[in-house]
mmCIF file of C-alpha atoms and ligand atoms in Angstrom:
data_model
loop_
_atom_site.group_PDB
_atom_site.id
_atom_site.type_symbol
_atom_site.label_atom_id
_atom_site.label_comp_id
_atom_site.label_asym_id
_atom_site.label_seq_id
_atom_site.Cartn_x
_atom_site.Cartn_y
_atom_site.Cartn_z
ATOM 1 C CA MET A 427 -7.264 29.676 129.354
ATOM 2 C CA ILE A 428 -10.655 29.975 128.622
ATOM 3 C CA PRO A 429 -11.648 27.984 125.384
ATOM 4 C CA GLY A 430 -13.038 29.803 122.185
ATOM 5 C CA ALA A 431 -11.495 32.952 120.690
ATOM 6 C CA ARG A 432 -11.989 34.767 117.844
ATOM 7 C CA LEU A 433 -8.494 35.465 116.048
ATOM 8 C CA ILE A 434 -6.800 36.452 112.658
ATOM 9 C CA LEU A 435 -3.287 35.840 112.124
ATOM 10 C CA LEU A 436 -1.545 37.867 109.228
ATOM 11 C CA GLY A 437 1.835 37.456 108.173
ATOM 12 C CA ARG A 438 3.582 37.071 104.854
ATOM 13 C CA GLN A 439 3.196 33.843 102.969
ATOM 14 C CA GLY A 440 5.796 31.189 104.280
ATOM 15 C CA ALA A 441 5.944 32.922 107.780
ATOM 16 C CA GLY A 442 4.693 29.345 109.571
ATOM 17 C CA LYS A 443 1.167 30.593 109.536
ATOM 18 C CA GLY A 444 -0.519 27.432 108.832
ATOM 19 C CA THR A 445 1.214 25.476 111.390
ATOM 20 C CA GLN A 446 0.702 27.897 114.084
ATOM 21 C CA CYS A 447 -2.705 28.556 113.106
ATOM 22 C CA VAL A 448 -3.164 24.322 113.477
ATOM 23 C CA ARG A 449 -1.552 24.713 116.948
ATOM 24 C CA LEU A 450 -3.981 27.733 118.055
ATOM 25 C CA SER A 451 -7.194 25.774 116.756
ATOM 26 C CA ARG A 452 -6.294 23.097 119.224
ATOM 27 C CA HIS A 453 -4.943 24.999 121.760
ATOM 28 C CA PHE A 454 -8.220 27.257 121.856
ATOM 29 C CA VAL A 455 -10.591 24.521 120.543
ATOM 30 C CA VAL A 456 -11.647 26.386 117.435
ATOM 31 C CA PRO A 457 -12.111 25.854 113.865
ATOM 32 C CA HIS A 458 -8.960 26.852 111.815
ATOM 33 C CA ILE A 459 -10.424 28.797 108.679
ATOM 34 C CA SER A 460 -8.181 28.835 105.931
ATOM 35 C CA THR A 461 -9.354 30.724 102.900
ATOM 36 C CA GLY A 462 -6.572 29.282 100.846
ATOM 37 C CA ASP A 463 -7.391 25.535 102.144
ATOM 38 C CA MET A 464 -10.982 26.633 101.195
ATOM 39 C CA LEU A 465 -9.935 27.664 97.478
ATOM 40 C CA ARG A 466 -7.991 24.695 97.139
ATOM 41 C CA ALA A 467 -10.630 21.936 98.166
ATOM 42 C CA ALA A 468 -12.980 23.912 95.531
ATOM 43 C CA VAL A 469 -10.007 23.125 92.887
ATOM 44 C CA ARG A 470 -9.984 19.565 93.857
ATOM 45 C CA GLU A 471 -13.852 19.316 93.503
ATOM 46 C CA GLY A 472 -13.740 20.984 90.056
ATOM 47 C CA THR A 473 -16.343 23.776 91.166
ATOM 48 C CA GLU A 474 -16.896 26.861 89.201
ATOM 49 C CA LEU A 475 -15.044 28.511 91.750
ATOM 50 C CA GLY A 476 -12.564 25.988 91.613
ATOM 51 C CA VAL A 477 -11.755 26.360 87.934
ATOM 52 C CA MET A 478 -11.324 30.216 88.284
ATOM 53 C CA ALA A 479 -9.468 30.062 91.247
ATOM 54 C CA LYS A 480 -6.762 27.859 90.177
ATOM 55 C CA ARG A 481 -6.240 30.109 87.292
ATOM 56 C CA VAL A 482 -5.465 32.791 89.353
ATOM 57 C CA MET A 483 -3.845 30.839 92.374
ATOM 58 C CA ASP A 484 -1.045 29.562 89.775
ATOM 59 C CA GLU A 485 -0.371 33.002 88.899
ATOM 60 C CA GLY A 486 0.090 34.189 92.501
ATOM 61 C CA GLY A 487 -2.720 36.269 92.207
ATOM 62 C CA LEU A 488 -5.552 37.010 94.410
ATOM 63 C CA VAL A 489 -9.265 36.247 94.257
ATOM 64 C CA THR A 490 -11.492 38.982 94.225
ATOM 65 C CA ASP A 491 -12.882 40.600 97.108
ATOM 66 C CA ASP A 492 -16.364 39.948 96.673
ATOM 67 C CA ILE A 493 -16.019 36.392 96.553
ATOM 68 C CA MET A 494 -13.618 35.893 99.325
ATOM 69 C CA VAL A 495 -15.857 38.025 101.346
ATOM 70 C CA GLY A 496 -19.082 36.130 100.335
ATOM 71 C CA LEU A 497 -16.955 32.581 101.312
ATOM 72 C CA VAL A 498 -15.926 33.722 104.839
ATOM 73 C CA ARG A 499 -19.413 35.328 105.493
ATOM 74 C CA GLU A 500 -21.109 31.654 104.784
ATOM 75 C CA ARG A 501 -17.992 30.070 107.025
ATOM 76 C CA LEU A 502 -18.645 32.585 109.948
ATOM 77 C CA SER A 503 -21.968 32.363 110.065
ATOM 78 C CA GLN A 504 -21.660 28.032 110.832
ATOM 79 C CA PRO A 505 -22.638 26.886 114.310
ATOM 80 C CA ASP A 506 -19.422 26.183 115.285
ATOM 81 C CA ALA A 507 -17.692 29.414 114.324
ATOM 82 C CA VAL A 508 -20.554 31.210 115.993
ATOM 83 C CA SER A 509 -20.042 29.458 119.294
ATOM 84 C CA ARG A 510 -16.647 28.839 119.933
ATOM 85 C CA GLY A 511 -14.936 31.546 117.340
ATOM 86 C CA TYR A 512 -12.353 30.692 114.869
ATOM 87 C CA ILE A 513 -8.817 31.578 113.996
ATOM 88 C CA LEU A 514 -8.582 33.271 110.180
ATOM 89 C CA ASP A 515 -5.835 32.264 108.259
ATOM 90 C CA GLY A 516 -5.115 33.987 104.542
ATOM 91 C CA PHE A 517 -8.348 36.618 105.239
ATOM 92 C CA PRO A 518 -8.348 39.278 105.315
ATOM 93 C CA ARG A 519 -5.625 40.099 102.666
ATOM 94 C CA THR A 520 -6.688 43.619 101.412
ATOM 95 C CA VAL A 521 -8.329 46.653 102.960
ATOM 96 C CA GLY A 522 -11.280 45.958 101.409
ATOM 97 C CA GLN A 523 -11.902 42.604 103.032
ATOM 98 C CA ALA A 524 -11.082 43.894 106.205
ATOM 99 C CA GLN A 525 -13.587 46.748 105.998
ATOM 100 C CA ALA A 526 -16.274 43.864 104.747
ATOM 101 C CA LEU A 527 -15.135 41.723 107.885
ATOM 102 C CA ASP A 528 -15.623 44.741 110.323
ATOM 103 C CA GLU A 529 -19.007 44.465 109.332
ATOM 104 C CA ILE A 530 -19.504 40.621 109.635
ATOM 105 C CA THR A 531 -18.170 40.866 112.757
ATOM 106 C CA ALA A 532 -20.055 43.925 114.404
ATOM 107 C CA VAL A 533 -22.275 41.761 117.096
ATOM 108 C CA ARG A 534 -19.562 39.375 118.071
ATOM 109 C CA PRO A 535 -15.891 41.476 117.339
ATOM 110 C CA ILE A 536 -12.829 39.953 116.677
ATOM 111 C CA ASP A 537 -10.106 39.322 120.089
ATOM 112 C CA VAL A 538 -7.038 40.101 118.549
ATOM 113 C CA VAL A 539 -5.338 40.635 115.335
ATOM 114 C CA LEU A 540 -1.869 38.979 115.459
ATOM 115 C CA ASP A 541 1.176 39.966 112.837
ATOM 116 C CA LEU A 542 3.268 37.107 112.605
ATOM 117 C CA ASP A 543 6.538 39.018 111.238
ATOM 118 C CA VAL A 544 8.902 37.248 109.313
ATOM 119 C CA PRO A 545 11.418 39.373 106.892
ATOM 120 C CA ARG A 546 11.024 38.887 103.157
ATOM 121 C CA ASP A 547 14.333 37.347 102.395
ATOM 122 C CA LEU A 548 13.599 34.671 105.017
ATOM 123 C CA VAL A 549 10.306 33.694 103.732
ATOM 124 C CA LEU A 550 11.457 33.515 100.312
ATOM 125 C CA HIS A 551 13.852 30.743 101.071
ATOM 126 C CA ARG A 552 11.601 29.188 103.269
ATOM 127 C CA LEU A 553 8.461 29.022 100.147
ATOM 128 C CA THR A 554 11.253 27.914 97.608
ATOM 129 C CA SER A 555 11.608 24.480 99.953
ATOM 130 C CA ARG A 556 8.322 23.895 100.758
ATOM 131 C CA ARG A 557 6.591 20.852 99.796
ATOM 132 C CA VAL A 558 2.783 20.249 100.989
ATOM 133 C CA CYS A 559 0.488 17.130 101.482
ATOM 134 C CA ARG A 560 -1.909 16.935 98.887
ATOM 135 C CA ASP A 561 -4.674 15.622 101.293
ATOM 136 C CA CYS A 562 -3.939 17.119 104.801
ATOM 137 C CA GLY A 563 -1.973 20.017 104.083
ATOM 138 C CA THR A 564 0.858 19.437 106.348
ATOM 139 C CA ASN A 565 3.962 21.403 105.417
ATOM 140 C CA TYR A 566 7.311 19.632 104.735
ATOM 141 C CA VAL A 567 10.923 21.061 104.104
ATOM 142 C CA ALA A 568 12.658 19.759 100.936
ATOM 143 C CA ASP A 569 16.326 19.130 101.868
ATOM 144 C CA GLY A 570 17.399 17.392 98.836
ATOM 145 C CA VAL A 571 18.072 14.165 100.193
ATOM 146 C CA GLU A 572 14.202 12.777 100.581
ATOM 147 C CA LYS A 573 12.983 9.715 99.302
ATOM 148 C CA LEU A 574 10.575 9.854 96.205
ATOM 149 C CA PRO A 575 7.733 9.370 96.287
ATOM 150 C CA TRP A 576 7.384 10.980 99.185
ATOM 151 C CA ILE A 577 4.448 10.012 101.597
ATOM 152 C CA CYS A 578 2.821 11.865 104.537
ATOM 153 C CA GLU A 579 3.835 10.918 107.971
ATOM 154 C CA VAL A 580 0.503 12.201 109.200
ATOM 155 C CA CYS A 581 -1.974 10.342 106.425
ATOM 156 C CA GLY A 582 -0.155 8.788 103.734
ATOM 157 C CA GLY A 583 -1.213 11.125 101.453
ATOM 158 C CA ASP A 584 1.098 12.373 98.446
ATOM 159 C CA VAL A 585 3.660 15.055 99.277
ATOM 160 C CA MET A 586 3.963 17.693 96.570
ATOM 161 C CA HIS A 587 5.614 20.920 95.290
ATOM 162 C CA ARG A 588 2.363 23.232 95.184
ATOM 163 C CA ASP A 589 1.610 24.262 91.988
ATOM 164 C CA ASP A 590 1.452 27.956 93.032
ATOM 165 C CA ASP A 591 5.167 27.697 94.885
ATOM 166 C CA THR A 592 7.076 28.569 91.571
ATOM 167 C CA PRO A 593 9.688 31.403 91.884
ATOM 168 C CA GLU A 594 7.522 33.457 89.856
ATOM 169 C CA ALA A 595 4.637 32.946 91.640
ATOM 170 C CA ILE A 596 6.240 33.173 94.856
ATOM 171 C CA ALA A 597 7.760 36.680 93.980
ATOM 172 C CA HIS A 598 4.483 37.949 92.758
ATOM 173 C CA ARG A 599 2.432 36.996 96.691
ATOM 174 C CA LEU A 600 5.412 38.744 98.005
ATOM 175 C CA ASP A 601 4.991 41.748 96.368
ATOM 176 C CA LEU A 602 1.162 41.597 96.386
ATOM 177 C CA TYR A 603 1.654 41.206 100.013
ATOM 178 C CA GLU A 604 3.511 44.618 100.896
ATOM 179 C CA GLU A 605 1.069 46.125 98.112
ATOM 180 C CA GLN A 606 -2.277 44.938 99.827
ATOM 181 C CA THR A 607 -2.155 43.307 102.750
ATOM 182 C CA SER A 608 0.656 44.790 104.495
ATOM 183 C CA PRO A 609 -1.295 48.194 104.768
ATOM 184 C CA LEU A 610 -3.899 45.524 106.843
ATOM 185 C CA ILE A 611 -1.090 46.324 109.653
ATOM 186 C CA GLN A 612 -1.823 50.064 109.964
ATOM 187 C CA TYR A 613 -5.614 49.245 109.718
ATOM 188 C CA TYR A 614 -5.691 47.018 112.798
ATOM 189 C CA GLN A 615 -2.943 49.245 114.767
ATOM 190 C CA ARG A 616 -5.184 52.404 114.312
ATOM 191 C CA ASN A 617 -7.895 50.590 116.388
ATOM 192 C CA GLY A 618 -6.010 48.958 118.729
ATOM 193 C CA ARG A 619 -6.493 45.352 117.948
ATOM 194 C CA LEU A 620 -2.937 44.354 116.766
ATOM 195 C CA ALA A 621 -0.254 42.181 118.488
ATOM 196 C CA ILE A 622 2.861 41.870 116.533
ATOM 197 C CA VAL A 623 4.815 38.778 117.208
ATOM 198 C CA ASP A 624 8.211 38.158 116.045
ATOM 199 C CA GLY A 625 7.791 34.788 114.036
ATOM 200 C CA VAL A 626 11.918 34.229 113.821
ATOM 201 C CA ALA A 627 12.358 31.555 116.671
ATOM 202 C CA SER A 628 11.452 27.771 116.799
ATOM 203 C CA PRO A 629 8.169 26.783 116.310
ATOM 204 C CA ASP A 630 7.536 26.131 119.652
ATOM 205 C CA GLU A 631 9.115 29.485 120.704
ATOM 206 C CA VAL A 632 6.760 31.517 118.698
ATOM 207 C CA PHE A 633 3.737 29.469 119.120
ATOM 208 C CA ARG A 634 4.367 30.192 123.094
ATOM 209 C CA ARG A 635 4.794 33.914 121.797
ATOM 210 C CA LEU A 636 1.328 33.603 120.136
ATOM 211 C CA THR A 637 -1.027 32.424 122.871
ATOM 212 C CA ASP A 638 0.586 34.956 125.284
ATOM 213 C CA ALA A 639 -0.124 37.828 123.137
ATOM 214 C CA VAL A 640 -4.068 36.504 122.982
ATOM 215 C CA GLU A 641 -3.889 36.147 126.820
ATOM 216 C CA ALA A 642 -2.681 39.544 127.120
ATOM 217 C CA ALA A 643 -5.341 41.087 124.820
ATOM 218 C CA ARG A 644 -7.803 39.369 126.759
ATOM 219 C CA ARG A 645 -7.240 40.627 129.854
ATOM 220 C CA PRO A 646 -9.106 43.511 130.939
ATOM 221 C CA SER A 647 -7.532 46.359 131.221
HETATM 222 P P1 ADP B 19 -0.062 30.842 100.992
HETATM 223 O O1 ADP B 19 -0.057 29.286 101.837
HETATM 224 O O2 ADP B 19 0.896 31.046 100.261
HETATM 225 O O3 ADP B 19 0.132 31.895 102.091
HETATM 226 P P2 ADP B 19 -2.746 30.186 100.639
HETATM 227 O O4 ADP B 19 -2.868 29.380 100.950
HETATM 228 O O5 ADP B 19 -3.491 31.487 101.877
HETATM 229 O O6 ADP B 19 -1.286 31.109 100.410
HETATM 230 O O7 ADP B 19 -3.436 30.992 99.725
HETATM 231 C C1 ADP B 19 -3.143 30.764 98.200
HETATM 232 C C2 ADP B 19 -3.651 31.554 97.064
HETATM 233 O O8 ADP B 19 -5.303 31.524 97.369
HETATM 234 C C3 ADP B 19 -3.066 32.792 97.027
HETATM 235 O O9 ADP B 19 -2.051 32.919 96.544
HETATM 236 C C4 ADP B 19 -4.248 33.605 96.464
HETATM 237 O O10 ADP B 19 -4.529 33.091 95.065
HETATM 238 C C5 ADP B 19 -5.745 32.979 97.038
HETATM 239 N N1 ADP B 19 -6.167 33.241 98.393
HETATM 240 C C6 ADP B 19 -6.563 33.001 99.538
HETATM 241 N N2 ADP B 19 -6.799 34.149 100.041
HETATM 242 C C7 ADP B 19 -7.115 35.068 99.973
HETATM 243 C C8 ADP B 19 -7.950 35.910 100.006
HETATM 244 N N3 ADP B 19 -8.216 36.316 101.426
HETATM 245 N N4 ADP B 19 -8.069 36.948 98.981
HETATM 246 C C9 ADP B 19 -7.812 36.574 97.745
HETATM 247 N N5 ADP B 19 -7.343 35.595 97.243
HETATM 248 C C10 ADP B 19 -7.201 34.917 98.356
HETATM 249 ZN ZN1 ZN B 20 -1.092 14.056 104.821
#
């Protein structure tokens, strides 16, 4: 394995993207760039962006392309991303964002776009039972028998139900995904950079499929 990579992980919310991105970022030794985490950090810091983003996120809507592209452009210009690469999680989410990203990455193009494919019914179920550590972002699954208050095993932070994981917001996010994000699959298929990975399997098996897809895409053909 050669360290360094420029990767995008697409997929429905709740497909297990977050966890797989953390593993991929360790495996390829690249920063994990999650636009959702960046926005949640802004919300915690109470910046102007954070105040605006909180409103949008709580409704399950999308922050405007202009703002998101600005954030990502800035982050990808940092030395770690320039020298080693990155794994992008949660971006692009619209064709407009993908077009802007093509321009940003024209000098150092993306190696491969991975689509983590999990059907809508399955993610709906996973999202309603999802709980997240407020401090480190580790995901948990609520099964109704957990001890409260719920403390994160990784960092000791509070494990909470995300404000935007209400049934209404989840349904809205999944609709937006079909409308705005799923066209990206055709977008990347057209220029031959897409690898579809079946995400219905154990986390270890899915991780193996993802790394295999990256290695296959990097092999000179
Ligand atoms: P999930 O974990 O549900 O996939 P994320 O953590 O990626 O969601 O993002 C949470 C919220 O942040 C989204 O519902 C959306 O409001 C906002 N957001 C994140 N990334 C983007 C983006 N690229 N474009 C627009 N909005 C975004
Ligand atoms: Zn934690």
